[in-house]
Amino acid sequence: MKCQHKNCGNKEKVWLPHISRGDEHGLKSHPYCIYCGAVKNISSDMPKKIGYYLNILSMIRKDYRISEAQIRLIVNDLNNREDFEDPYWTTGFSQEKMFVASLKKFCNVPENTIMSLL
């Protein structure tokens, strides 16, 4: 079940490393959810909707032989990840890693081909 995130107050914010695309950029004050404890993504690297990744999947399908069954498996794998589309704490970088992992799990597509389309 997805959490209906609610930010903590300004006094309760925590100082954590500010990470963008895997690189640290010092410390920043981060709010967190008072219900589940997830720390909010404050970077500009916001997650995309699943449709963006499905469009990339359709482009890859044209060049590589990917069956309907493999596409269904990839889509189900992405949908089963509760945090894939959570805009509160998921980053675009982590989404890309999850997408690449799902594709490599079910298809034989080189990672550099996938990354060139992202």
mmCIF file with all atom_site columns, C-alpha atoms in Angstrom:
data_model
loop_
_atom_site.group_PDB
_atom_site.id
_atom_site.type_symbol
_atom_site.label_atom_id
_atom_site.label_alt_id
_atom_site.label_comp_id
_atom_site.label_asym_id
_atom_site.label_entity_id
_atom_site.label_seq_id
_atom_site.pdbx_PDB_ins_code
_atom_site.Cartn_x
_atom_site.Cartn_y
_atom_site.Cartn_z
_atom_site.occupancy
_atom_site.B_iso_or_equiv
_atom_site.pdbx_formal_charge
_atom_site.auth_seq_id
_atom_site.auth_comp_id
_atom_site.auth_asym_id
_atom_site.auth_atom_id
_atom_site.pdbx_PDB_model_num
ATOM 1   C CA . MET A 1 1   ? 0.000  0.000   0.000   1.00 0.00 ? 1   MET A CA 1
ATOM 2   C CA . LYS A 1 2   ? 1.386  3.387   -0.973  1.00 0.00 ? 2   LYS A CA 1
ATOM 3   C CA . CYS A 1 3   ? 1.929  5.998   1.698   1.00 0.00 ? 3   CYS A CA 1
ATOM 4   C CA . GLN A 1 4   ? 0.134  9.347   1.529   1.00 0.00 ? 4   GLN A CA 1
ATOM 5   C CA . HIS A 1 5   ? 3.295  11.258  2.426   1.00 0.00 ? 5   HIS A CA 1
ATOM 6   C CA . LYS A 1 6   ? 3.141  14.202  4.811   1.00 0.00 ? 6   LYS A CA 1
ATOM 7   C CA . ASN A 1 7   ? 6.192  16.348  5.461   1.00 0.00 ? 7   ASN A CA 1
ATOM 8   C CA . CYS A 1 8   ? 7.536  16.893  8.932   1.00 0.00 ? 8   CYS A CA 1
ATOM 9   C CA . GLY A 1 9   ? 7.772  20.442  10.246  1.00 0.00 ? 9   GLY A CA 1
ATOM 10  C CA . ASN A 1 10  ? 10.690 22.765  9.548   1.00 0.00 ? 10  ASN A CA 1
ATOM 11  C CA . LYS A 1 11  ? 12.147 22.181  13.011  1.00 0.00 ? 11  LYS A CA 1
ATOM 12  C CA . GLU A 1 12  ? 12.185 18.401  12.550  1.00 0.00 ? 12  GLU A CA 1
ATOM 13  C CA . LYS A 1 13  ? 14.086 18.357  9.234   1.00 0.00 ? 13  LYS A CA 1
ATOM 14  C CA . VAL A 1 14  ? 17.302 16.330  9.227   1.00 0.00 ? 14  VAL A CA 1
ATOM 15  C CA . TRP A 1 15  ? 20.681 17.268  7.763   1.00 0.00 ? 15  TRP A CA 1
ATOM 16  C CA . LEU A 1 16  ? 21.778 14.641  5.257   1.00 0.00 ? 16  LEU A CA 1
ATOM 17  C CA . PRO A 1 17  ? 24.155 14.470  2.279   1.00 0.00 ? 17  PRO A CA 1
ATOM 18  C CA . HIS A 1 18  ? 22.704 16.032  -0.866  1.00 0.00 ? 18  HIS A CA 1
ATOM 19  C CA . ILE A 1 19  ? 23.260 13.453  -3.611  1.00 0.00 ? 19  ILE A CA 1
ATOM 20  C CA . SER A 1 20  ? 22.578 14.130  -7.275  1.00 0.00 ? 20  SER A CA 1
ATOM 21  C CA . ARG A 1 21  ? 23.144 11.421  -9.931  1.00 0.00 ? 21  ARG A CA 1
ATOM 22  C CA . GLY A 1 22  ? 25.356 9.510   -7.499  1.00 0.00 ? 22  GLY A CA 1
ATOM 23  C CA . ASP A 1 23  ? 27.606 12.483  -6.575  1.00 0.00 ? 23  ASP A CA 1
ATOM 24  C CA . GLU A 1 24  ? 27.596 14.099  -3.126  1.00 0.00 ? 24  GLU A CA 1
ATOM 25  C CA . HIS A 1 25  ? 27.212 17.879  -2.934  1.00 0.00 ? 25  HIS A CA 1
ATOM 26  C CA . GLY A 1 26  ? 27.542 18.621  0.783   1.00 0.00 ? 26  GLY A CA 1
ATOM 27  C CA . LEU A 1 27  ? 24.795 18.621  3.411   1.00 0.00 ? 27  LEU A CA 1
ATOM 28  C CA . LYS A 1 28  ? 21.252 19.965  3.079   1.00 0.00 ? 28  LYS A CA 1
ATOM 29  C CA . SER A 1 29  ? 18.187 20.024  5.268   1.00 0.00 ? 29  SER A CA 1
ATOM 30  C CA . HIS A 1 30  ? 15.776 17.265  4.171   1.00 0.00 ? 30  HIS A CA 1
ATOM 31  C CA . PRO A 1 31  ? 12.129 16.854  5.177   1.00 0.00 ? 31  PRO A CA 1
ATOM 32  C CA . TYR A 1 32  ? 10.836 13.366  5.869   1.00 0.00 ? 32  TYR A CA 1
ATOM 33  C CA . CYS A 1 33  ? 7.425  11.710  5.911   1.00 0.00 ? 33  CYS A CA 1
ATOM 34  C CA . ILE A 1 34  ? 5.894  11.537  9.366   1.00 0.00 ? 34  ILE A CA 1
ATOM 35  C CA . TYR A 1 35  ? 3.992  8.360   8.437   1.00 0.00 ? 35  TYR A CA 1
ATOM 36  C CA . CYS A 1 36  ? 6.638  6.124   6.839   1.00 0.00 ? 36  CYS A CA 1
ATOM 37  C CA . GLY A 1 37  ? 9.910  7.936   7.608   1.00 0.00 ? 37  GLY A CA 1
ATOM 38  C CA . ALA A 1 38  ? 11.001 8.217   3.948   1.00 0.00 ? 38  ALA A CA 1
ATOM 39  C CA . VAL A 1 39  ? 13.334 11.139  3.293   1.00 0.00 ? 39  VAL A CA 1
ATOM 40  C CA . LYS A 1 40  ? 12.095 13.480  0.561   1.00 0.00 ? 40  LYS A CA 1
ATOM 41  C CA . ASN A 1 41  ? 14.006 13.865  -2.711  1.00 0.00 ? 41  ASN A CA 1
ATOM 42  C CA . ILE A 1 42  ? 14.999 17.539  -2.841  1.00 0.00 ? 42  ILE A CA 1
ATOM 43  C CA . SER A 1 43  ? 17.218 17.300  -5.921  1.00 0.00 ? 43  SER A CA 1
ATOM 44  C CA . SER A 1 44  ? 16.238 18.394  -9.410  1.00 0.00 ? 44  SER A CA 1
ATOM 45  C CA . ASP A 1 45  ? 16.511 14.743  -10.549 1.00 0.00 ? 45  ASP A CA 1
ATOM 46  C CA . MET A 1 46  ? 12.773 14.023  -10.399 1.00 0.00 ? 46  MET A CA 1
ATOM 47  C CA . PRO A 1 47  ? 11.316 10.634  -11.375 1.00 0.00 ? 47  PRO A CA 1
ATOM 48  C CA . LYS A 1 48  ? 9.362  10.116  -14.580 1.00 0.00 ? 48  LYS A CA 1
ATOM 49  C CA . LYS A 1 49  ? 6.095  8.289   -15.108 1.00 0.00 ? 49  LYS A CA 1
ATOM 50  C CA . ILE A 1 50  ? 6.181  4.665   -16.274 1.00 0.00 ? 50  ILE A CA 1
ATOM 51  C CA . GLY A 1 51  ? 4.970  5.676   -19.753 1.00 0.00 ? 51  GLY A CA 1
ATOM 52  C CA . TYR A 1 52  ? 8.344  7.291   -20.452 1.00 0.00 ? 52  TYR A CA 1
ATOM 53  C CA . TYR A 1 53  ? 10.068 3.955   -19.878 1.00 0.00 ? 53  TYR A CA 1
ATOM 54  C CA . LEU A 1 54  ? 7.456  2.052   -21.892 1.00 0.00 ? 54  LEU A CA 1
ATOM 55  C CA . ASN A 1 55  ? 8.166  4.328   -24.865 1.00 0.00 ? 55  ASN A CA 1
ATOM 56  C CA . ILE A 1 56  ? 11.872 3.513   -24.553 1.00 0.00 ? 56  ILE A CA 1
ATOM 57  C CA . LEU A 1 57  ? 10.973 -0.169  -24.345 1.00 0.00 ? 57  LEU A CA 1
ATOM 58  C CA . SER A 1 58  ? 9.032  0.101   -27.612 1.00 0.00 ? 58  SER A CA 1
ATOM 59  C CA . MET A 1 59  ? 12.041 1.772   -29.303 1.00 0.00 ? 59  MET A CA 1
ATOM 60  C CA . ILE A 1 60  ? 14.327 -1.025  -28.104 1.00 0.00 ? 60  ILE A CA 1
ATOM 61  C CA . ARG A 1 61  ? 11.818 -3.625  -29.274 1.00 0.00 ? 61  ARG A CA 1
ATOM 62  C CA . LYS A 1 62  ? 12.209 -2.464  -32.873 1.00 0.00 ? 62  LYS A CA 1
ATOM 63  C CA . ASP A 1 63  ? 15.964 -3.230  -32.928 1.00 0.00 ? 63  ASP A CA 1
ATOM 64  C CA . TYR A 1 64  ? 16.032 -6.322  -30.702 1.00 0.00 ? 64  TYR A CA 1
ATOM 65  C CA . ARG A 1 65  ? 13.736 -9.303  -30.791 1.00 0.00 ? 65  ARG A CA 1
ATOM 66  C CA . ILE A 1 66  ? 11.659 -8.784  -27.670 1.00 0.00 ? 66  ILE A CA 1
ATOM 67  C CA . SER A 1 67  ? 8.451  -10.787 -27.419 1.00 0.00 ? 67  SER A CA 1
ATOM 68  C CA . GLU A 1 68  ? 5.117  -9.666  -25.981 1.00 0.00 ? 68  GLU A CA 1
ATOM 69  C CA . ALA A 1 69  ? 5.691  -12.006 -23.040 1.00 0.00 ? 69  ALA A CA 1
ATOM 70  C CA . GLN A 1 70  ? 9.037  -10.364 -22.237 1.00 0.00 ? 70  GLN A CA 1
ATOM 71  C CA . ILE A 1 71  ? 7.433  -6.913  -22.388 1.00 0.00 ? 71  ILE A CA 1
ATOM 72  C CA . ARG A 1 72  ? 4.675  -8.039  -20.011 1.00 0.00 ? 72  ARG A CA 1
ATOM 73  C CA . LEU A 1 73  ? 7.297  -9.438  -17.619 1.00 0.00 ? 73  LEU A CA 1
ATOM 74  C CA . ILE A 1 74  ? 9.263  -6.175  -17.683 1.00 0.00 ? 74  ILE A CA 1
ATOM 75  C CA . VAL A 1 75  ? 6.144  -4.048  -17.146 1.00 0.00 ? 75  VAL A CA 1
ATOM 76  C CA . ASN A 1 76  ? 4.976  -6.282  -14.285 1.00 0.00 ? 76  ASN A CA 1
ATOM 77  C CA . ASP A 1 77  ? 8.436  -6.135  -12.711 1.00 0.00 ? 77  ASP A CA 1
ATOM 78  C CA . LEU A 1 78  ? 8.406  -2.327  -12.822 1.00 0.00 ? 78  LEU A CA 1
ATOM 79  C CA . ASN A 1 79  ? 4.828  -2.114  -11.519 1.00 0.00 ? 79  ASN A CA 1
ATOM 80  C CA . ASN A 1 80  ? 5.623  -4.486  -8.646  1.00 0.00 ? 80  ASN A CA 1
ATOM 81  C CA . ARG A 1 81  ? 8.321  -2.129  -7.401  1.00 0.00 ? 81  ARG A CA 1
ATOM 82  C CA . GLU A 1 82  ? 6.294  0.031   -5.045  1.00 0.00 ? 82  GLU A CA 1
ATOM 83  C CA . ASP A 1 83  ? 8.893  2.774   -5.082  1.00 0.00 ? 83  ASP A CA 1
ATOM 84  C CA . PHE A 1 84  ? 9.303  3.017   -8.873  1.00 0.00 ? 84  PHE A CA 1
ATOM 85  C CA . GLU A 1 85  ? 6.908  5.942   -9.377  1.00 0.00 ? 85  GLU A CA 1
ATOM 86  C CA . ASP A 1 86  ? 6.968  7.408   -5.859  1.00 0.00 ? 86  ASP A CA 1
ATOM 87  C CA . PRO A 1 87  ? 7.716  11.111  -6.471  1.00 0.00 ? 87  PRO A CA 1
ATOM 88  C CA . TYR A 1 88  ? 8.466  11.701  -2.793  1.00 0.00 ? 88  TYR A CA 1
ATOM 89  C CA . TRP A 1 89  ? 11.797 9.957   -2.510  1.00 0.00 ? 89  TRP A CA 1
ATOM 90  C CA . THR A 1 90  ? 12.612 8.139   -5.761  1.00 0.00 ? 90  THR A CA 1
ATOM 91  C CA . THR A 1 91  ? 15.092 9.895   -8.068  1.00 0.00 ? 91  THR A CA 1
ATOM 92  C CA . GLY A 1 92  ? 15.324 9.691   -11.844 1.00 0.00 ? 92  GLY A CA 1
ATOM 93  C CA . PHE A 1 93  ? 18.769 8.099   -11.484 1.00 0.00 ? 93  PHE A CA 1
ATOM 94  C CA . SER A 1 94  ? 17.426 5.276   -9.291  1.00 0.00 ? 94  SER A CA 1
ATOM 95  C CA . GLN A 1 95  ? 14.536 4.763   -11.729 1.00 0.00 ? 95  GLN A CA 1
ATOM 96  C CA . GLU A 1 96  ? 17.005 4.379   -14.589 1.00 0.00 ? 96  GLU A CA 1
ATOM 97  C CA . LYS A 1 97  ? 18.930 1.751   -12.614 1.00 0.00 ? 97  LYS A CA 1
ATOM 98  C CA . MET A 1 98  ? 15.696 -0.166  -11.850 1.00 0.00 ? 98  MET A CA 1
ATOM 99  C CA . PHE A 1 99  ? 14.656 -0.020  -15.527 1.00 0.00 ? 99  PHE A CA 1
ATOM 100 C CA . VAL A 1 100 ? 18.041 -1.271  -16.737 1.00 0.00 ? 100 VAL A CA 1
ATOM 101 C CA . ALA A 1 101 ? 17.975 -4.085  -14.151 1.00 0.00 ? 101 ALA A CA 1
ATOM 102 C CA . SER A 1 102 ? 14.491 -5.192  -15.278 1.00 0.00 ? 102 SER A CA 1
ATOM 103 C CA . LEU A 1 103 ? 15.456 -5.137  -18.935 1.00 0.00 ? 103 LEU A CA 1
ATOM 104 C CA . LYS A 1 104 ? 18.649 -7.102  -18.355 1.00 0.00 ? 104 LYS A CA 1
ATOM 105 C CA . LYS A 1 105 ? 16.714 -9.603  -16.238 1.00 0.00 ? 105 LYS A CA 1
ATOM 106 C CA . PHE A 1 106 ? 14.364 -10.557 -19.087 1.00 0.00 ? 106 PHE A CA 1
ATOM 107 C CA . CYS A 1 107 ? 16.186 -9.549  -22.307 1.00 0.00 ? 107 CYS A CA 1
ATOM 108 C CA . ASN A 1 108 ? 19.623 -9.686  -23.843 1.00 0.00 ? 108 ASN A CA 1
ATOM 109 C CA . VAL A 1 109 ? 20.010 -5.963  -24.578 1.00 0.00 ? 109 VAL A CA 1
ATOM 110 C CA . PRO A 1 110 ? 23.375 -4.238  -24.017 1.00 0.00 ? 110 PRO A CA 1
ATOM 111 C CA . GLU A 1 111 ? 23.338 -1.682  -21.198 1.00 0.00 ? 111 GLU A CA 1
ATOM 112 C CA . ASN A 1 112 ? 24.956 1.029   -23.343 1.00 0.00 ? 112 ASN A CA 1
ATOM 113 C CA . THR A 1 113 ? 22.060 0.737   -25.833 1.00 0.00 ? 113 THR A CA 1
ATOM 114 C CA . ILE A 1 114 ? 19.539 1.259   -23.040 1.00 0.00 ? 114 ILE A CA 1
ATOM 115 C CA . MET A 1 115 ? 21.470 4.171   -21.528 1.00 0.00 ? 115 MET A CA 1
ATOM 116 C CA . SER A 1 116 ? 21.774 5.906   -24.918 1.00 0.00 ? 116 SER A CA 1
ATOM 117 C CA . LEU A 1 117 ? 17.949 6.079   -25.133 1.00 0.00 ? 117 LEU A CA 1
ATOM 118 C CA . LEU A 1 118 ? 17.429 7.332   -21.592 1.00 0.00 ? 118 LEU A CA 1
#
